[in-house]
Tab-separated table of C-alpha atoms and ligand atoms in Angstrom:
chain	number	residue	atom	x	y	z
Z	1	MET	CA	-30.278	102.844	110.663
Z	2	ASP	CA	-32.137	105.967	109.506
Z	3	LYS	CA	-32.785	106.646	105.833
Z	4	ILE	CA	-33.476	109.808	103.877
Z	5	LYS	CA	-36.218	109.842	101.264
Z	6	ILE	CA	-36.362	112.467	98.533
Z	7	ILE	CA	-38.888	113.069	95.796
Z	8	GLY	CA	-36.866	114.937	93.182
Z	9	GLY	CA	-37.532	117.296	90.334
Z	10	LYS	CA	-38.354	120.572	92.139
Z	11	PRO	CA	-36.255	123.723	91.626
Z	12	LEU	CA	-35.144	124.881	95.081
Z	13	ASP	CA	-35.774	128.459	96.116
Z	14	GLY	CA	-34.996	130.325	99.336
Z	15	LYS	CA	-32.319	130.910	101.950
Z	16	ILE	CA	-29.973	128.491	103.722
Z	17	PHE	CA	-27.885	129.398	106.753
Z	18	ILE	CA	-24.339	128.056	106.446
Z	19	SER	CA	-22.940	126.624	109.694
Z	20	GLY	CA	-19.465	126.922	111.179
Z	21	ALA	CA	-16.841	124.747	109.496
Z	22	LYS	CA	-16.539	121.216	110.869
Z	23	ASN	CA	-12.980	120.829	109.577
Z	24	ALA	CA	-11.942	124.073	111.240
Z	25	ALA	CA	-13.757	123.276	114.493
Z	26	LEU	CA	-12.093	119.878	115.037
Z	27	PRO	CA	-8.484	121.145	115.365
Z	28	LEU	CA	-9.704	124.288	117.183
Z	29	ILE	CA	-11.269	122.080	119.873
Z	30	CYS	CA	-7.943	120.272	120.288
Z	31	ALA	CA	-6.018	123.549	120.495
Z	32	SER	CA	-7.820	124.092	123.815
Z	33	LEU	CA	-5.682	121.240	125.215
Z	34	LEU	CA	-2.641	123.538	124.992
Z	35	THR	CA	-3.728	125.736	127.912
Z	36	LYS	CA	-5.146	125.408	131.415
Z	37	ASP	CA	-7.375	128.432	130.708
Z	38	THR	CA	-10.782	128.443	129.026
Z	39	VAL	CA	-11.051	128.497	125.242
Z	40	THR	CA	-14.484	129.459	123.944
Z	41	LEU	CA	-15.531	128.677	120.386
Z	42	THR	CA	-18.593	130.323	118.833
Z	43	ASN	CA	-20.406	129.547	115.546
Z	44	MET	CA	-19.873	125.844	116.236
Z	45	PRO	CA	-21.873	123.395	114.114
Z	46	MET	CA	-24.050	120.771	115.813
Z	47	LEU	CA	-22.661	117.590	114.265
Z	48	SER	CA	-21.874	114.064	115.373
Z	49	ASP	CA	-18.141	114.610	114.664
Z	50	ILE	CA	-18.105	117.574	117.043
Z	51	ARG	CA	-19.921	115.544	119.716
Z	52	ALA	CA	-17.383	112.724	119.222
Z	53	MET	CA	-14.434	115.103	119.615
Z	54	ASN	CA	-16.043	116.620	122.710
Z	55	SER	CA	-16.415	113.162	124.290
Z	56	LEU	CA	-12.779	112.380	123.557
Z	57	LEU	CA	-11.674	115.585	125.299
Z	58	GLU	CA	-13.981	114.880	128.238
Z	59	GLN	CA	-12.344	111.479	128.568
Z	60	LEU	CA	-8.951	113.218	128.743
Z	61	GLY	CA	-10.237	115.469	131.551
Z	62	THR	CA	-11.469	118.617	129.747
Z	63	LYS	CA	-14.552	120.303	131.242
Z	64	ILE	CA	-16.942	121.456	128.525
Z	65	ASP	CA	-19.873	123.847	128.774
Z	66	SER	CA	-22.258	124.468	125.917
Z	67	PHE	CA	-24.623	127.360	125.204
Z	68	ASN	CA	-27.141	128.063	122.494
Z	69	ASP	CA	-26.386	131.175	120.487
Z	70	PHE	CA	-27.993	132.975	117.588
Z	71	ILE	CA	-26.353	134.403	114.473
Z	72	ASP	CA	-28.699	136.250	112.071
Z	73	GLY	CA	-31.601	134.603	113.906
Z	74	HIS	CA	-30.179	131.087	113.352
Z	75	GLU	CA	-29.338	128.790	116.222
Z	76	THR	CA	-25.654	127.908	116.635
Z	77	LYS	CA	-23.603	126.479	119.494
Z	78	THR	CA	-20.934	127.992	121.663
Z	79	TYR	CA	-18.658	125.600	123.547
Z	80	SER	CA	-16.232	126.465	126.332
Z	81	TYR	CA	-13.311	124.101	126.924
Z	82	ARG	CA	-11.308	124.075	130.149
Z	83	SER	CA	-8.396	121.646	130.057
Z	84	LYS	CA	-6.941	122.528	133.465
Z	85	ASN	CA	-6.846	119.027	134.873
Z	86	ILE	CA	-5.910	116.596	132.131
Z	87	ASP	CA	-5.509	113.194	133.790
Z	88	ASN	CA	-5.529	110.821	130.837
Z	89	LEU	CA	-3.215	110.925	127.818
Z	90	VAL	CA	-4.746	108.089	125.793
Z	91	ALA	CA	-6.887	108.420	122.644
Z	92	PRO	CA	-8.276	104.891	122.386
Z	93	TYR	CA	-9.178	102.845	119.314
Z	94	ASP	CA	-12.915	103.263	119.820
Z	95	PHE	CA	-12.691	107.028	119.363
Z	96	VAL	CA	-10.122	107.127	116.570
Z	97	ARG	CA	-11.890	104.368	114.621
Z	98	LYS	CA	-15.081	106.447	114.539
Z	99	MET	CA	-13.376	109.734	113.781
Z	100	ARG	CA	-9.922	110.017	112.218
Z	101	ALA	CA	-9.580	113.635	113.311
Z	102	SER	CA	-9.086	112.321	116.875
Z	103	TYR	CA	-5.411	112.395	115.902
Z	104	TYR	CA	-5.469	116.167	116.487
Z	105	VAL	CA	-4.945	115.489	120.213
Z	106	LEU	CA	-1.436	114.218	119.436
Z	107	GLY	CA	0.350	117.548	118.822
Z	108	PRO	CA	-1.123	119.503	121.761
Z	109	LEU	CA	-0.867	116.712	124.371
Z	110	LEU	CA	2.711	115.902	123.407
Z	111	ALA	CA	3.695	119.594	123.537
Z	112	ARG	CA	2.083	120.243	126.929
Z	113	PHE	CA	2.525	116.923	128.762
Z	114	GLY	CA	5.368	115.170	126.883
Z	115	LYS	CA	3.450	111.927	126.440
Z	116	VAL	CA	0.523	110.535	124.391
Z	117	GLU	CA	-0.890	107.174	123.376
Z	118	LEU	CA	-2.952	107.406	120.199
Z	119	SER	CA	-4.606	104.579	118.343
Z	120	LEU	CA	-3.534	104.684	114.674
Z	121	PRO	CA	-6.527	105.581	112.500
Z	122	GLY	CA	-5.896	103.094	109.687
Z	123	GLY	CA	-7.388	103.462	106.201
Z	124	CYS	CA	-10.851	104.711	105.395
Z	125	ALA	CA	-13.370	104.647	102.565
Z	126	ILE	CA	-11.528	107.206	100.439
Z	127	GLY	CA	-7.971	105.912	100.772
Z	128	ALA	CA	-5.084	104.689	102.920
Z	129	ARG	CA	-4.591	108.055	104.657
Z	130	PRO	CA	-1.402	107.326	106.615
Z	131	MET	CA	0.038	109.551	109.393
Z	132	ASP	CA	3.683	109.287	108.402
Z	133	ILE	CA	4.088	113.031	107.750
Z	134	HIS	CA	2.756	113.933	111.240
Z	135	LEU	CA	5.000	111.373	112.949
Z	136	GLU	CA	8.226	112.072	111.031
Z	137	ALA	CA	7.876	115.789	111.738
Z	138	LEU	CA	7.313	115.206	115.457
Z	139	GLU	CA	10.413	112.984	115.509
Z	140	LYS	CA	12.360	115.858	113.951
Z	141	MET	CA	11.213	117.953	116.912
Z	142	GLY	CA	12.798	115.419	119.273
Z	143	ALA	CA	9.791	113.210	120.043
Z	144	LYS	CA	10.300	109.496	120.476
Z	145	ILE	CA	7.703	107.648	118.397
Z	146	GLU	CA	6.998	103.935	118.738
Z	147	ILE	CA	4.261	101.972	117.045
Z	148	ARG	CA	2.993	98.925	118.917
Z	149	ASN	CA	-0.325	97.047	118.926
Z	150	GLY	CA	-1.954	99.554	116.585
Z	151	TYR	CA	-1.014	102.485	118.820
Z	152	VAL	CA	1.431	105.362	118.479
Z	153	TYR	CA	3.353	105.866	121.731
Z	154	ALA	CA	4.802	109.366	121.531
Z	155	SER	CA	6.967	110.898	124.231
Z	156	SER	CA	9.437	113.676	124.678
Z	157	GLU	CA	12.077	114.242	127.324
Z	158	GLY	CA	11.492	117.833	128.298
Z	159	LYS	CA	10.073	120.198	125.731
Z	160	LEU	CA	9.830	119.527	122.012
Z	161	LYS	CA	12.593	121.319	120.101
Z	162	GLY	CA	12.075	123.741	117.215
Z	163	ALA	CA	13.022	122.232	113.857
Z	164	HIS	CA	13.056	122.933	110.126
Z	165	ILE	CA	10.474	120.645	108.556
Z	166	ILE	CA	9.698	120.178	104.866
Z	167	PHE	CA	6.477	118.282	104.277
Z	168	ARG	CA	6.452	115.665	101.497
Z	169	LEU	CA	2.800	116.624	100.839
Z	170	ALA	CA	0.893	119.708	101.964
Z	171	SER	CA	-1.196	117.707	104.451
Z	172	VAL	CA	-3.917	119.625	106.307
Z	173	GLY	CA	-3.861	117.250	109.278
Z	174	ALA	CA	-0.065	117.227	109.617
Z	175	THR	CA	0.105	121.040	109.333
Z	176	CYS	CA	-2.480	121.468	112.123
Z	177	ASN	CA	-0.857	118.865	114.387
Z	178	LEU	CA	2.604	120.361	113.912
Z	179	LEU	CA	1.411	123.922	114.424
Z	180	MET	CA	-0.098	122.942	117.769
Z	181	ALA	CA	3.008	120.982	118.801
Z	182	ALA	CA	5.386	123.798	117.838
Z	183	THR	CA	3.599	126.559	119.782
Z	184	LEU	CA	4.991	125.274	123.096
Z	185	ALA	CA	8.342	123.992	121.767
Z	186	GLU	CA	11.750	125.358	122.676
Z	187	GLY	CA	12.971	127.578	119.845
Z	188	THR	CA	11.658	128.236	116.359
Z	189	THR	CA	9.984	125.764	114.012
Z	190	VAL	CA	9.669	126.360	110.276
Z	191	ILE	CA	7.211	124.275	108.247
Z	192	GLU	CA	7.759	124.332	104.493
Z	193	ASN	CA	5.113	123.081	102.059
Z	194	ALA	CA	2.472	123.629	104.747
Z	195	ALA	CA	-1.209	123.314	103.829
Z	196	LYS	CA	-2.866	126.673	103.019
Z	197	GLU	CA	-6.478	125.570	103.507
Z	198	PRO	CA	-8.627	128.197	105.288
Z	199	GLU	CA	-9.177	125.768	108.176
Z	200	VAL	CA	-5.409	125.882	108.838
Z	201	GLY	CA	-5.609	129.685	108.783
Z	202	ASP	CA	-8.422	129.588	111.330
Z	203	LEU	CA	-6.289	127.441	113.641
Z	204	ILE	CA	-3.349	129.856	113.291
Z	205	THR	CA	-5.662	132.760	114.168
Z	206	LEU	CA	-6.896	131.021	117.323
Z	207	LEU	CA	-3.381	129.946	118.377
Z	208	ASN	CA	-2.129	133.531	117.981
Z	209	GLU	CA	-5.148	134.752	119.967
Z	210	MET	CA	-4.006	132.309	122.681
Z	211	GLY	CA	-0.545	133.902	122.732
Z	212	ALA	CA	1.301	131.800	120.139
Z	213	ARG	CA	3.776	133.435	117.747
Z	214	ILE	CA	3.024	132.123	114.291
Z	215	SER	CA	3.713	133.991	111.068
Z	216	GLY	CA	3.075	133.116	107.441
Z	217	ILE	CA	-0.716	132.609	107.689
Z	218	ASN	CA	-2.236	131.594	104.315
Z	219	THR	CA	1.200	130.830	102.856
Z	220	SER	CA	3.077	127.556	102.507
Z	221	ILE	CA	5.911	128.573	104.855
Z	222	LEU	CA	4.928	128.879	108.497
Z	223	THR	CA	7.250	130.053	111.244
Z	224	ILE	CA	6.401	129.268	114.852
Z	225	GLU	CA	8.415	130.758	117.694
Z	226	GLY	CA	7.780	128.615	120.752
Z	227	VAL	CA	6.396	130.280	123.893
Z	228	ASP	CA	6.327	129.086	127.527
Z	229	GLU	CA	2.569	128.941	127.828
Z	230	LEU	CA	-0.671	129.815	126.079
Z	231	HIS	CA	-3.754	131.440	127.564
Z	232	GLY	CA	-7.513	131.323	126.948
Z	233	ALA	CA	-9.335	133.024	124.073
Z	234	ILE	CA	-12.755	133.504	122.511
Z	235	HIS	CA	-12.903	132.686	118.821
Z	236	LYS	CA	-15.559	132.532	116.103
Z	237	VAL	CA	-15.195	129.522	113.798
Z	238	ILE	CA	-15.098	130.339	110.055
Z	239	SER	CA	-18.086	129.400	107.957
Z	240	ASP	CA	-18.139	125.988	106.289
Z	241	ARG	CA	-16.988	126.414	102.676
Z	242	ILE	CA	-17.774	122.805	101.843
Z	243	GLU	CA	-21.326	123.023	103.179
Z	244	ALA	CA	-21.772	126.296	101.238
Z	245	GLY	CA	-20.392	124.705	98.053
Z	246	SER	CA	-22.672	121.684	98.512
Z	247	TYR	CA	-25.816	123.843	98.741
Z	248	ALA	CA	-24.609	125.991	95.839
Z	249	VAL	CA	-24.688	122.794	93.792
Z	250	ALA	CA	-28.183	122.029	95.159
Z	251	ALA	CA	-29.356	125.320	93.626
Z	252	ALA	CA	-27.577	124.582	90.338
Z	253	ILE	CA	-28.620	120.937	89.937
Z	254	THR	CA	-32.308	121.745	90.528
Z	255	ARG	CA	-32.094	124.935	88.373
Z	256	GLY	CA	-33.216	126.898	91.403
Z	257	ARG	CA	-32.024	129.906	93.375
Z	258	ILE	CA	-30.548	129.742	96.882
Z	259	GLU	CA	-29.142	132.500	99.017
Z	260	LEU	CA	-26.389	131.140	101.236
Z	261	ILE	CA	-26.357	133.218	104.414
Z	262	ASN	CA	-23.243	133.334	106.618
Z	263	ALA	CA	-21.153	131.965	103.713
Z	264	GLN	CA	-17.734	133.436	102.934
Z	265	PRO	CA	-17.364	133.744	99.138
Z	266	SER	CA	-13.615	134.429	99.399
Z	267	LEU	CA	-13.092	130.835	100.591
Z	268	LEU	CA	-14.836	129.356	97.551
Z	269	GLN	CA	-13.419	131.221	94.569
Z	270	THR	CA	-12.445	128.199	92.471
Z	271	PRO	CA	-15.789	126.328	92.797
Z	272	LEU	CA	-17.740	129.572	92.254
Z	273	ASP	CA	-15.712	130.294	89.089
Z	274	ILE	CA	-16.573	126.826	87.783
Z	275	LEU	CA	-20.274	127.420	88.453
Z	276	ARG	CA	-20.112	130.797	86.689
Z	277	SER	CA	-18.371	129.318	83.672
Z	278	MET	CA	-21.082	126.636	83.488
Z	279	GLY	CA	-23.790	129.309	83.230
Z	280	VAL	CA	-24.880	129.783	86.871
Z	281	LYS	CA	-25.345	133.357	88.081
Z	282	ILE	CA	-23.345	134.003	91.242
Z	283	GLU	CA	-23.637	137.118	93.346
Z	284	GLU	CA	-21.052	137.522	96.087
Z	285	LYS	CA	-22.020	139.493	99.162
Z	286	GLU	CA	-19.992	140.416	102.192
Z	287	ASN	CA	-21.548	137.661	104.243
Z	288	GLY	CA	-23.268	135.462	101.714
Z	289	ILE	CA	-23.606	134.156	98.182
Z	290	ILE	CA	-26.635	134.092	95.879
Z	291	VAL	CA	-26.631	131.150	93.483
Z	292	ASP	CA	-29.166	131.474	90.681
Z	293	ALA	CA	-29.601	128.786	88.026
Z	294	ARG	CA	-33.257	129.431	87.175
Z	295	ASN	CA	-33.919	128.664	83.491
Z	296	ALA	CA	-30.169	128.212	82.984
Z	297	LYS	CA	-28.746	125.928	80.318
Z	298	LEU	CA	-25.619	124.623	81.993
Z	299	THR	CA	-22.574	123.337	80.143
Z	300	GLY	CA	-20.138	120.799	81.574
Z	301	ARG	CA	-16.619	121.689	82.720
Z	302	ASP	CA	-13.488	119.713	83.504
Z	303	ILE	CA	-12.429	119.701	87.136
Z	304	MET	CA	-9.220	118.590	88.791
Z	305	THR	CA	-9.000	118.548	92.570
Z	306	ASP	CA	-6.000	120.251	94.135
Z	307	TYR	CA	-4.687	121.781	97.327
Z	308	TYR	CA	-6.240	125.140	98.315
Z	309	PRO	CA	-6.864	127.468	96.522
Z	310	GLY	CA	-7.399	124.748	93.910
Z	311	PHE	CA	-10.653	122.844	93.586
Z	312	PRO	CA	-11.408	121.064	96.917
Z	313	THR	CA	-11.560	117.282	96.914
Z	314	ASP	CA	-14.429	117.609	99.414
Z	315	LEU	CA	-16.616	119.101	96.623
Z	316	GLN	CA	-15.585	116.668	93.885
Z	317	ALA	CA	-18.491	114.236	94.358
Z	318	GLN	CA	-21.097	117.029	94.442
Z	319	PHE	CA	-19.788	118.691	91.258
Z	320	LEU	CA	-19.544	115.335	89.524
Z	321	ALA	CA	-23.275	114.862	90.196
Z	322	LEU	CA	-23.970	118.344	88.817
Z	323	MET	CA	-22.102	117.586	85.564
Z	324	LEU	CA	-24.623	114.801	84.856
Z	325	THR	CA	-27.208	117.511	84.244
Z	326	ALA	CA	-24.944	119.827	82.198
Z	327	GLU	CA	-24.553	119.738	78.398
Z	328	GLY	CA	-21.590	117.869	76.929
Z	329	ALA	CA	-18.863	115.849	78.612
Z	330	SER	CA	-16.886	116.765	81.719
Z	331	MET	CA	-13.684	115.157	82.926
Z	332	ILE	CA	-13.350	114.933	86.697
Z	333	THR	CA	-9.878	114.141	88.026
Z	334	GLU	CA	-9.179	113.367	91.680
Z	335	THR	CA	-5.587	114.020	92.754
Z	336	ILE	CA	-5.747	114.121	96.574
Z	337	PHE	CA	-7.211	110.739	97.553
Z	338	GLU	CA	-6.709	107.455	95.740
Z	339	ASN	CA	-10.199	106.019	96.133
Z	340	ARG	CA	-12.694	108.837	95.967
Z	341	PHE	CA	-15.137	107.699	93.282
Z	342	MET	CA	-17.319	105.468	95.449
Z	343	HIS	CA	-20.382	107.562	94.565
Z	344	ILE	CA	-20.098	106.639	90.881
Z	345	PRO	CA	-21.530	103.079	91.004
Z	346	GLU	CA	-24.504	104.431	92.963
Z	347	LEU	CA	-25.038	107.298	90.483
Z	348	LEU	CA	-24.970	104.737	87.650
Z	349	ARG	CA	-27.925	103.058	89.337
Z	350	MET	CA	-29.809	106.360	88.963
Z	351	GLY	CA	-29.227	106.467	85.196
Z	352	ALA	CA	-25.895	108.337	85.096
Z	353	ASN	CA	-23.489	108.041	82.161
Z	354	ILE	CA	-19.974	107.948	83.646
Z	355	ASN	CA	-16.803	106.191	82.502
Z	356	VAL	CA	-14.087	105.790	85.083
Z	357	HIS	CA	-10.475	105.732	83.867
Z	358	GLY	CA	-8.198	104.109	86.417
Z	359	HIS	CA	-8.586	105.474	89.954
Z	360	ALA	CA	-8.161	109.119	89.134
Z	361	SER	CA	-10.356	110.246	86.229
Z	362	ALA	CA	-13.975	109.969	85.205
Z	363	ILE	CA	-15.765	111.199	82.098
Z	364	VAL	CA	-19.277	112.370	82.914
Z	365	ARG	CA	-21.738	112.754	80.045
Z	366	SER	CA	-25.010	114.577	80.338
Z	367	VAL	CA	-28.171	112.466	80.584
Z	368	ASP	CA	-31.741	113.514	79.777
Z	369	LYS	CA	-32.938	112.374	83.153
Z	370	LEU	CA	-31.806	110.830	86.410
Z	371	TYR	CA	-34.186	108.354	88.039
Z	372	GLY	CA	-34.740	107.914	91.780
Z	373	ALA	CA	-33.386	104.687	93.317
Z	374	PRO	CA	-32.344	103.239	96.687
Z	375	VAL	CA	-28.643	104.118	97.121
Z	376	MET	CA	-25.952	104.204	99.772
Z	377	ALA	CA	-22.561	105.816	100.102
Z	378	THR	CA	-19.423	105.049	102.016
Z	379	ASP	CA	-18.417	108.561	103.012
Z	380	LEU	CA	-19.756	111.967	103.903
Z	381	ARG	CA	-19.351	113.963	100.689
Z	382	ALA	CA	-20.292	111.041	98.441
Z	383	SER	CA	-23.529	110.737	100.433
Z	384	PHE	CA	-24.303	114.384	99.724
Z	385	ALA	CA	-23.690	113.799	95.998
Z	386	LEU	CA	-26.466	111.188	96.156
Z	387	ILE	CA	-28.762	113.672	97.908
Z	388	LEU	CA	-28.082	116.100	95.028
Z	389	ALA	CA	-28.784	113.476	92.395
Z	390	GLY	CA	-31.982	112.597	94.284
Z	391	LEU	CA	-33.077	116.255	94.263
Z	392	ALA	CA	-32.649	116.380	90.474
Z	393	ALA	CA	-34.040	112.910	89.730
Z	394	GLU	CA	-37.510	111.891	88.701
Z	395	GLY	CA	-39.248	109.880	91.433
Z	396	GLU	CA	-38.132	108.696	94.844
Z	397	THR	CA	-34.557	108.241	96.038
Z	398	THR	CA	-33.768	106.559	99.358
Z	399	ILE	CA	-30.350	107.259	100.819
Z	400	ASN	CA	-29.125	104.697	103.303
Z	401	ARG	CA	-26.364	105.057	105.908
Z	402	VAL	CA	-27.454	108.539	106.892
Z	403	TYR	CA	-24.911	108.607	109.729
Z	404	HIS	CA	-22.277	109.709	107.210
Z	405	LEU	CA	-24.315	112.854	106.500
Z	406	ASP	CA	-24.853	113.560	110.201
Z	407	ARG	CA	-21.083	113.822	110.611
Z	408	GLY	CA	-20.874	116.895	108.404
Z	409	TYR	CA	-24.215	118.472	107.447
Z	410	GLU	CA	-26.070	120.203	110.266
Z	411	LYS	CA	-29.895	120.056	110.052
Z	412	LEU	CA	-29.671	118.728	106.521
Z	413	GLU	CA	-33.353	117.909	105.927
Z	414	GLU	CA	-34.518	121.066	107.711
Z	415	LYS	CA	-32.266	123.266	105.568
Z	416	LEU	CA	-33.353	121.579	102.326
Z	417	ARG	CA	-37.046	121.577	103.291
Z	418	GLY	CA	-36.690	125.313	103.973
Z	419	VAL	CA	-35.909	125.863	100.274
Z	420	GLY	CA	-38.744	123.638	99.082
Z	421	ALA	CA	-37.205	120.172	98.816
Z	422	ASP	CA	-39.418	117.142	99.352
Z	423	ILE	CA	-37.144	115.338	101.813
Z	424	VAL	CA	-37.821	113.318	104.977
Z	425	ARG	CA	-35.815	111.229	107.386
Z	426	VAL	CA	-37.290	107.812	108.022
Z	427	LYS	CA	-36.370	106.421	111.417
Z	428	ASP	CA	-35.297	102.804	111.525
Z	429	ASN	CA	-38.438	101.732	113.394
Z	430	ASP	CA	-40.866	103.666	111.129
I	1	UD1	C1	-8.484	117.008	105.644
I	1	UD1	C2	-9.993	117.113	105.722
I	1	UD1	C3	-10.649	116.374	104.570
I	1	UD1	C4	-10.083	116.883	103.241
I	1	UD1	C5	-8.565	116.827	103.234
I	1	UD1	C6	-7.942	117.433	101.992
I	1	UD1	C7	-10.411	117.255	108.101
I	1	UD1	C8	-10.946	116.608	109.329
I	1	UD1	N1	-10.416	116.516	106.989
I	1	UD1	O1	-8.151	115.630	105.774
I	1	UD1	O2	-12.041	116.582	104.630
I	1	UD1	O3	-10.564	116.062	102.186
I	1	UD1	O4	-8.040	117.532	104.377
I	1	UD1	O5	-8.346	118.773	101.864
I	1	UD1	O6	-10.035	118.415	108.112
I	1	UD1	N2	-1.105	111.971	103.648
I	1	UD1	C9	-0.027	111.120	103.781
I	1	UD1	N3	0.615	111.060	104.998
I	1	UD1	C10	0.224	111.831	106.059
I	1	UD1	C11	-0.876	112.701	105.915
I	1	UD1	C12	-1.529	112.750	104.685
I	1	UD1	O7	0.344	110.418	102.845
I	1	UD1	O8	0.860	111.735	107.130
I	1	UD1	C13	-1.827	112.034	102.346
I	1	UD1	C14	-3.278	111.579	102.470
I	1	UD1	O9	-3.404	110.175	102.389
I	1	UD1	C15	-3.922	112.299	101.296
I	1	UD1	C16	-3.126	113.616	101.219
I	1	UD1	O10	-1.935	113.394	101.966
I	1	UD1	O11	-3.714	111.563	100.101
I	1	UD1	C17	-3.857	114.801	101.816
I	1	UD1	O12	-4.300	114.461	103.117
I	1	UD1	P1	-4.509	115.534	104.278
I	1	UD1	O13	-4.370	116.909	103.726
I	1	UD1	O14	-3.664	115.138	105.431
I	1	UD1	O15	-6.031	115.297	104.640
I	1	UD1	P2	-6.664	115.201	106.081
I	1	UD1	O16	-6.048	116.201	106.986
I	1	UD1	O17	-6.699	113.778	106.502
């Protein structure tokens, strides 16, 4: 397995191009299953999760073409999906095990073909992450759901039926799955307590571009009037707010200055406000953000994760690492996932001062220095928190299990080297 080596201690300075959002792209890819026409997605990130979703669709029968594109002189991908001849309605264990988001095929396949077999994803490093909200809502729409041998067998006699659904939790995944299912249902579906994350908004935009009738975008009540069929569309994926937030922290933790190009500041208001209140200068541009922490004396802040527009759980680990270098004590509280502090034991090995209270809260106290160490993380965002700590630390940090990072950070070393970081990937056989 590859490793990443970092020699820390250098303030970063320069520009980083922010890629298209992975978490928007994954449901958008699956939305293409709702039509026999071609759906083209631009500003797509080149990531292992996207490749995994593409292979799953190819296994179902989707034809995919890819093109290289340029935005502001930076290479991006465009993919065209043509799901005219779908001849397989099974999402097998091997795909779902590697990428939970495989479950996004459930809503569209059930709506268009009336039948799906999906391996249940099971728990993961950050928590149990059940699918009960997705399945109960589909049952309300008339689907028959059976769970056998680790698989969900979902079927519907005729079309799914519009229903009034109130989600127990504002789940991003369940909102996306239900939106896709309801577009082709008979009658009107109302989802209350829907997720308002920008990635959900991006899916609604694409579905409407494909001919769906969805209202309530960016609110917690969504109304979907079913239509007979959807058609093709060309759509640009929104920029990745979590990647942008991660590199904003890279500027702050190294007391450097980074201009985030192709970033959408409106999607990051809560994290940017926290950075400002800590003492980081933030300049918002129409299509970018300048993060300047040169010579700044940062002070710690308390953070509690929440549903959008609250503080995103996917930036909790990165901000926790930043608080180690800020004056005073900061309380970090995780409310979305039950087991999302796996980065803390590794940070302790780098000299961090953190006290964990139960599963949900951690007190982070500033330390004079972090020291490089060999570390490893169990999930994507926690791995990036270790990269950040390595960039701020004295000496060499080796991050193991790099495949987590490849799922969600495009050209990670290249982007960080471009702003002056001393970072290399060491191949297994080096
Ligand atoms: C998505 C994101 C993930 C992000 C999360 C919260 C993708 C691919 N992943 O994950 O990066 O951290 O949103 O912003 O977009 N829950 C249930 N039952 C369900 C569904 C969810 O109990 O049927 C719980 C989950 O265990 C979790 C909470 O609801 O505690 C929120 O999960 P959800 O919003 O569904 O997250 P994901 O869509 O899995």
